[in-house]
Coordinates of N, CA and C in Angstrom, one line a residue:
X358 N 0.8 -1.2 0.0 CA 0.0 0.0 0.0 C 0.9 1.3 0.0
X359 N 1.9 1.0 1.0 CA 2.7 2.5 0.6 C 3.6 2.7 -0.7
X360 N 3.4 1.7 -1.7 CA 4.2 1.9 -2.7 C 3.6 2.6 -3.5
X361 N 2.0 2.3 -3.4 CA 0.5 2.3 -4.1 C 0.7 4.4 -4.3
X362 N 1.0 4.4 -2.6 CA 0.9 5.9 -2.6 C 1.9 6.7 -3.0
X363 N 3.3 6.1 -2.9 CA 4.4 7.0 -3.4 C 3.9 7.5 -4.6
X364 N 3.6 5.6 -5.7 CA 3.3 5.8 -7.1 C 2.4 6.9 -7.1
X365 N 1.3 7.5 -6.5 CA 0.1 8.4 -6.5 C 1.0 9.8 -6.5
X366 N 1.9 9.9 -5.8 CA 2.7 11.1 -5.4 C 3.4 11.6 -6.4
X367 N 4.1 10.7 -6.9 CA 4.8 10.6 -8.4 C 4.1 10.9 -9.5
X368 N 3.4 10.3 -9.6 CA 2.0 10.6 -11.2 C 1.8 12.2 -10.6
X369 N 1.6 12.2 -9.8 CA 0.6 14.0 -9.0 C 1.6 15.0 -9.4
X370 N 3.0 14.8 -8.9 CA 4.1 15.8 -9.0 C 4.4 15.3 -11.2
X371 N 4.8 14.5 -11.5 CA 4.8 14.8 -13.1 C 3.6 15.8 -13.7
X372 N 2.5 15.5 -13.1 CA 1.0 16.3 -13.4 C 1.2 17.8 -13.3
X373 N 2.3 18.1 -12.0 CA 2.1 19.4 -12.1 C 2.7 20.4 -12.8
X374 N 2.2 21.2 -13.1 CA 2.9 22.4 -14.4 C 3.1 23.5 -14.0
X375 N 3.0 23.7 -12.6 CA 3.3 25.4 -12.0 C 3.9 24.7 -10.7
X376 N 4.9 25.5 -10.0 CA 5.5 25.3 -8.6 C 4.9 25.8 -7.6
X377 N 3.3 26.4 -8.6 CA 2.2 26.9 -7.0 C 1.2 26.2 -7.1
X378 N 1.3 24.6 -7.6 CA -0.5 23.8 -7.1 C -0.3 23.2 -5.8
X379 N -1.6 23.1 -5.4 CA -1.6 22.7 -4.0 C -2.2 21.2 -3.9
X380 N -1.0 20.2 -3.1 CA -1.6 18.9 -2.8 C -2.7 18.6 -2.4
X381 N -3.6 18.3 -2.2 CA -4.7 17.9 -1.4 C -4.7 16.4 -1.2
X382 N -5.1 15.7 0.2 CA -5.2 14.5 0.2 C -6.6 14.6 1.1
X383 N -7.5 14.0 0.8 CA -8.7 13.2 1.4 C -9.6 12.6 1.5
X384 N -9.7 12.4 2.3 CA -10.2 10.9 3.3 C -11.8 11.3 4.2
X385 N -12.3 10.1 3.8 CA -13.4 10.3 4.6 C -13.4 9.6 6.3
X386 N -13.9 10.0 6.7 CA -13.4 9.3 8.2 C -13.2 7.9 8.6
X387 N -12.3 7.1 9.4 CA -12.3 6.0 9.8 C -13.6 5.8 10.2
X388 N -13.7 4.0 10.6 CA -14.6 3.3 10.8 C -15.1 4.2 12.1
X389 N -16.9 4.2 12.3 CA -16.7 4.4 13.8 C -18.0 3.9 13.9
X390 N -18.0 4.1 15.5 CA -18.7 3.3 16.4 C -20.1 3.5 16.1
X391 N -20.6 2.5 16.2 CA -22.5 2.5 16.4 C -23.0 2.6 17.5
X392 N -22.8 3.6 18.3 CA -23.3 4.2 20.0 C -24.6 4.7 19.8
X393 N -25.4 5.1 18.7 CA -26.4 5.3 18.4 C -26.1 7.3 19.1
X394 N -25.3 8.0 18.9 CA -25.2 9.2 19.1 C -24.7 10.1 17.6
X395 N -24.6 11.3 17.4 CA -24.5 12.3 16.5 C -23.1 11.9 16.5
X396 N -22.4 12.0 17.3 CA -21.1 12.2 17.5 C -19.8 11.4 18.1
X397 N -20.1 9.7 17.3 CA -19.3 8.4 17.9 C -17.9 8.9 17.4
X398 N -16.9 8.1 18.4 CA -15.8 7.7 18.1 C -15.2 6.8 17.2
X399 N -14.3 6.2 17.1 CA -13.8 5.1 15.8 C -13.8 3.9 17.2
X400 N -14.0 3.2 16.3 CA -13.8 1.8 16.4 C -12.7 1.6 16.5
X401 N -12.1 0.2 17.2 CA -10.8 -0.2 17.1 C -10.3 -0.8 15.6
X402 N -11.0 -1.0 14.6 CA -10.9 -1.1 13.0 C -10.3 0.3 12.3
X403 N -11.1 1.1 13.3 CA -10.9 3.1 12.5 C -9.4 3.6 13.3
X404 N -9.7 2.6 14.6 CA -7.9 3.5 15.1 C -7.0 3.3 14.6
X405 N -7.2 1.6 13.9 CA -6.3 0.7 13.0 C -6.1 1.6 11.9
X406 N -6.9 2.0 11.1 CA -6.7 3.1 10.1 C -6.5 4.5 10.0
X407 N -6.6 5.0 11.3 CA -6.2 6.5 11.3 C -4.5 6.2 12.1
X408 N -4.0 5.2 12.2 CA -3.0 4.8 12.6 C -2.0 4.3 11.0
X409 N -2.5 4.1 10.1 CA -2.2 3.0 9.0 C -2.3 4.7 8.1
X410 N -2.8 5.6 8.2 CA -2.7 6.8 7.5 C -1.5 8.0 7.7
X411 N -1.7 7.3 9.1 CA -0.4 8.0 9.7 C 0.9 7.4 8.6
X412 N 1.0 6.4 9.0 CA 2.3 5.7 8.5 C 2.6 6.3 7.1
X413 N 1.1 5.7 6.2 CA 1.4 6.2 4.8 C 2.1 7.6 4.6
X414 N 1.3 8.1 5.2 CA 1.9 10.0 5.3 C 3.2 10.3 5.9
X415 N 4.3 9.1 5.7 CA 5.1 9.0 7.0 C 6.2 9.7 6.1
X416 N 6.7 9.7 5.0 CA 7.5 10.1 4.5 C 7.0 11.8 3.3
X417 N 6.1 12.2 3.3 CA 5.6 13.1 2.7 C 5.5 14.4 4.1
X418 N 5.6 15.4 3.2 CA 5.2 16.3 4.3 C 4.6 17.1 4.2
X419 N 3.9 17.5 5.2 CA 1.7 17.9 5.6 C 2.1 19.1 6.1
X420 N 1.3 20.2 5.4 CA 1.6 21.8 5.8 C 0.1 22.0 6.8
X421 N -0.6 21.3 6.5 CA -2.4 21.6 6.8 C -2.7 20.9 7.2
X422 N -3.6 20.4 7.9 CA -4.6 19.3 8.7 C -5.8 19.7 8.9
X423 N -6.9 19.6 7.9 CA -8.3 20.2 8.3 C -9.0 19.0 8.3
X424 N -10.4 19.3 9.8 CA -11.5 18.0 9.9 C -12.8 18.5 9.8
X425 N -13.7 18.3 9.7 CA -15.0 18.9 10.2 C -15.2 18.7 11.4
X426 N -15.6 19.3 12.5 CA -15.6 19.4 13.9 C -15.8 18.1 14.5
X427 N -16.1 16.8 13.8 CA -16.7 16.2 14.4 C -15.7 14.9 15.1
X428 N -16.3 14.1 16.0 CA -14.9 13.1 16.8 C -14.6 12.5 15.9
X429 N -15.3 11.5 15.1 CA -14.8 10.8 14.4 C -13.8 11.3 13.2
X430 N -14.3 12.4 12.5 CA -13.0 12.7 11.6 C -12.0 13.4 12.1
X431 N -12.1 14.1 13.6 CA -10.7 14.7 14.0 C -9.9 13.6 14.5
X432 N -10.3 12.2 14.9 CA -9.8 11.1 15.8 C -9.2 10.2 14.6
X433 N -9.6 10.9 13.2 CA -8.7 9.7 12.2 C -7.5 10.4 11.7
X434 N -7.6 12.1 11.6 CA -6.0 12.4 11.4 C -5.4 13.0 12.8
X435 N -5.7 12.9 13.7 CA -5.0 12.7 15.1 C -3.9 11.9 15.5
X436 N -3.4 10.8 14.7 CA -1.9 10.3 14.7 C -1.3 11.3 13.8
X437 N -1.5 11.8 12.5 CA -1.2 12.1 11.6 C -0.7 13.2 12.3
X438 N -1.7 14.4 13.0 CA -1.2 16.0 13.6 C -0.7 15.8 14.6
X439 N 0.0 14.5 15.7 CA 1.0 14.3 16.6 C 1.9 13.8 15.8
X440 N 2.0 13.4 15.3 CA 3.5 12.8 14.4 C 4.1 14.1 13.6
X441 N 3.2 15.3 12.9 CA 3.7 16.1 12.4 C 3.8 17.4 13.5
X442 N 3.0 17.7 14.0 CA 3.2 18.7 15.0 C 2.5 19.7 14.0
X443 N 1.6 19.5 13.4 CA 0.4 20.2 12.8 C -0.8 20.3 13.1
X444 N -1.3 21.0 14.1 CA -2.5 21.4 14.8 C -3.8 20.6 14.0
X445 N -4.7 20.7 14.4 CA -6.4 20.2 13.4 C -7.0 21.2 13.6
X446 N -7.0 21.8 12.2 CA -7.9 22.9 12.0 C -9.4 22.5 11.4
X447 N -10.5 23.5 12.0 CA -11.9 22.8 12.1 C -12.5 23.7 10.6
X448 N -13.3 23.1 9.7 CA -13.8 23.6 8.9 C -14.8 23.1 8.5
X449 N -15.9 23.9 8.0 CA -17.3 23.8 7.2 C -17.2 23.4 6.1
X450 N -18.0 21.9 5.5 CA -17.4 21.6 4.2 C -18.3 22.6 3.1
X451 N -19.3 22.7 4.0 CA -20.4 23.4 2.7 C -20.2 24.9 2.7
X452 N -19.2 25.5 3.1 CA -18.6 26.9 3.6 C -18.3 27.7 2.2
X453 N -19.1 28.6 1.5 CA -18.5 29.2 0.2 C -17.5 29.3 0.5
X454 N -16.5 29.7 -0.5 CA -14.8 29.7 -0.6 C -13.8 29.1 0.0
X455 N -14.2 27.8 0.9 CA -13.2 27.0 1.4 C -12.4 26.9 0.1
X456 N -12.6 26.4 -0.4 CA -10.8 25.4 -1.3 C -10.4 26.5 -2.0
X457 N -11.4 27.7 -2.0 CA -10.2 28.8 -2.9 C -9.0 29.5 -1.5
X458 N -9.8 29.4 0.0 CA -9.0 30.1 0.4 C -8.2 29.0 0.4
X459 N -8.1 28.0 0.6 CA -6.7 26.4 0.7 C -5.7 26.9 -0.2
X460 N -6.5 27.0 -1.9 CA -5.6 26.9 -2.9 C -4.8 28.6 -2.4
X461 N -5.3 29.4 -2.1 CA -4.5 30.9 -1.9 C -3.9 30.6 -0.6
X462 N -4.0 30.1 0.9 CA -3.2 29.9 1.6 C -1.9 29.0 1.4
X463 N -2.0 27.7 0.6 CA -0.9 26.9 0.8 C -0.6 26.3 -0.5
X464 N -0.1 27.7 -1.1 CA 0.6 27.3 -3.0 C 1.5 26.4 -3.1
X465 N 1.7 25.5 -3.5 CA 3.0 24.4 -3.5 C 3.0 23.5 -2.0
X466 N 2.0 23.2 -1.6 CA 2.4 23.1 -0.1 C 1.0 21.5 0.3
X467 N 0.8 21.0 1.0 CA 0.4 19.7 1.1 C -0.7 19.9 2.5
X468 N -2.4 19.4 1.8 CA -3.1 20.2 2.8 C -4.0 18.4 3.1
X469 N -4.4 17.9 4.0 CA -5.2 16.9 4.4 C -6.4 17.2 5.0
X470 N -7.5 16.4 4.6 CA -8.6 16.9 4.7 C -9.6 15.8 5.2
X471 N -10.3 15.6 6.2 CA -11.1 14.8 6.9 C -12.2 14.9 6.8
X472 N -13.0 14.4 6.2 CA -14.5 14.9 6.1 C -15.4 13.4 5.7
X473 N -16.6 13.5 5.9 CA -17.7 12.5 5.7 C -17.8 12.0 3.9
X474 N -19.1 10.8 4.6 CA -19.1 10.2 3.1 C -20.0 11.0 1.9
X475 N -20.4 12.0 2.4 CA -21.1 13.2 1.2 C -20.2 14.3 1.5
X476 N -19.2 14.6 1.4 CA -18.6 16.0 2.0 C -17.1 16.1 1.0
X477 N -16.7 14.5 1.1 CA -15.4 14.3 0.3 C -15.3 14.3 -1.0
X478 N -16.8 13.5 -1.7 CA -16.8 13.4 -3.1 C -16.8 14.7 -3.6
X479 N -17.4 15.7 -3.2 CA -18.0 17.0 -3.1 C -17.0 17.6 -3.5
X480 N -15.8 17.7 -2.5 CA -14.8 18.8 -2.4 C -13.9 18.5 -3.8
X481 N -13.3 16.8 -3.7 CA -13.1 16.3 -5.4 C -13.9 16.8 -5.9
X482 N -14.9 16.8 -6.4 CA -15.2 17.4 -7.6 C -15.1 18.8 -7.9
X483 N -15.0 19.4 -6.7 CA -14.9 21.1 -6.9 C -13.7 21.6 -7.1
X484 N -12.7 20.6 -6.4 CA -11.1 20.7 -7.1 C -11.0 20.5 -8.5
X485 N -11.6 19.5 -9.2 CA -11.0 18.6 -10.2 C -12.2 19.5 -11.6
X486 N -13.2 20.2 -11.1 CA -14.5 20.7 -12.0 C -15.5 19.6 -12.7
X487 N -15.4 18.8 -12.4 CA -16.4 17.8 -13.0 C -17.1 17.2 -11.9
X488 N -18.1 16.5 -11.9 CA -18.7 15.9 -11.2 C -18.7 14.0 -10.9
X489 N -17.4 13.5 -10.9 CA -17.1 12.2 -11.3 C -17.6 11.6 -10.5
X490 N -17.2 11.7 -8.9 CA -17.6 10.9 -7.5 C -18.5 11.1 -6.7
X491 N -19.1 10.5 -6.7 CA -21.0 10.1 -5.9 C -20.2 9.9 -4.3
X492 N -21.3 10.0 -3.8 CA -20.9 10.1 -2.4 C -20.7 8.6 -1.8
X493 N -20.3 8.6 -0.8 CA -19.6 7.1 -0.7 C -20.9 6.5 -0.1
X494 N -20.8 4.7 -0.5 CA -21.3 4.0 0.9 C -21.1 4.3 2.2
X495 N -21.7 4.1 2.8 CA -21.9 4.3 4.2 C -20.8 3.1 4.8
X496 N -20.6 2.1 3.8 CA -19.7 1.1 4.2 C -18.3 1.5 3.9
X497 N -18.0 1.9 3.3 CA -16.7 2.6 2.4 C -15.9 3.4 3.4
X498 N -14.7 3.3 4.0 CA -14.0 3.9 4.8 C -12.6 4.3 4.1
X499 N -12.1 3.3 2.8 CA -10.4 3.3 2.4 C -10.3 4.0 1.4
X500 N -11.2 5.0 1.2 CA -10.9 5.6 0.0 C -10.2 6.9 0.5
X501 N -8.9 7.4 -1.1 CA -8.0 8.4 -0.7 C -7.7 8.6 -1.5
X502 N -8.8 10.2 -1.7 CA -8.1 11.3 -2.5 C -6.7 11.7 -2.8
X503 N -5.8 11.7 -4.0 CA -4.4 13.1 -4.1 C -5.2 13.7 -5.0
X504 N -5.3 14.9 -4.8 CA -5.4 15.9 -6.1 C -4.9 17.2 -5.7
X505 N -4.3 17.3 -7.5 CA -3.5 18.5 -7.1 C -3.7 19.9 -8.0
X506 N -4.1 21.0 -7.6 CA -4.7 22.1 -8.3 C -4.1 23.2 -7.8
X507 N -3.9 24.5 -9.1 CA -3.8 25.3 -8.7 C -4.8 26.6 -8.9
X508 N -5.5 26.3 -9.2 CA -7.1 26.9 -9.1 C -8.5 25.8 -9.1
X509 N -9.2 26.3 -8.8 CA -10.6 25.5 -8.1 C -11.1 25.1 -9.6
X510 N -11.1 23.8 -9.9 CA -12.1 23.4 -11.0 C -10.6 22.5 -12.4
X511 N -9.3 23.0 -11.5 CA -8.4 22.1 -12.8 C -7.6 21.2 -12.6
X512 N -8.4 20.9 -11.1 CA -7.1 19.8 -10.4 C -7.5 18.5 -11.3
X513 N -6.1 17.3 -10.8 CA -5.7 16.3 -11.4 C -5.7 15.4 -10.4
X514 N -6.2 14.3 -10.3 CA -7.5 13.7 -9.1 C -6.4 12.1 -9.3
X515 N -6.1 11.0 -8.5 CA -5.7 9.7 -8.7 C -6.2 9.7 -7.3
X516 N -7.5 8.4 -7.5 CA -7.8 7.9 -6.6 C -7.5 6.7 -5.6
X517 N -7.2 6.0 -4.2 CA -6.8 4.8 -4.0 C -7.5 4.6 -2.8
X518 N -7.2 3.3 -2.4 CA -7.7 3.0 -1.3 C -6.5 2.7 -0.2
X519 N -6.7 3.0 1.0 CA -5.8 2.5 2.0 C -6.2 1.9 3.5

């Protein structure tokens, strides 16, 4: 799997044609718990994978760490923001001008993003301008965004699972 993602890093960086597009990697939240509340934690399956994301990310380096406020997506890149010493910043997915402010804060620079199973396909597609990816199963946890743009609508998208 981590060779899966280098190769992803590699195809993304030949893709790019200016030294100011901005990486984006994301992920919809690890597995989490059925507590029957608005706001479960991961499972011991989801710690396994917000642990297994860490790793992947182990040789790359993360300028950004954004979640939507909620436990389960801040609790899957929380190995990821102790290992880098990159704070979790909280954001609204449905917020006008999110990804333009991303793409104007961190030009050339590598931003991770945590968000749900209708929140992630979304944000791809607003990167990339097309409408390719439907929102995920509710079963679906390993899927993982790279796309890399330097304005909202021309990014270059390789999808994988981890």
């Amino acid at each position: 799997m981590k060779r899966l993602l280098i190769l992803g890093f590699v195809l993304l960086s030949v893709w790019q044609l200016s030294a100011q597009e901005t990486t984006f990697i994301l992920m919809r939240h690890a597995e989490k718990q059925q507590d029957g509340t608005k706001d479960p934690g991961l499972t011991d399956e989801g710690i396994a994978r917000s642990l297994r994301l860490k790793d992947l990310l182990a040789e790359h380096e993360v300028h950004a760490i954004f979640s939507t406020p909620y436990q389960r997506t801040k609790l899957t890149v929380t190995p990821l923001s102790a290992a880098r010493e990159v704070s979790i910043q909280i954001y609204e997915p449905f917020k006008e001008g999110f990804l333009e402010q991303l793409l104007a804060a961190y030009p050339d620079q590598t931003v991770v993003i945590s968000g749900h199973s209708n929140t992630i396909p979304l944000l791809v597609n607003q990167l990339i301008g097309a409408d390719e990816y439907e929102q995920l199963d509710d079963s679906d946890y390993n899927d993982l965004y790279l796309v890399t743009a330097s304005e909202l609508g021309d990014g270059n998208v390789i999808h994988l699972n981890y």
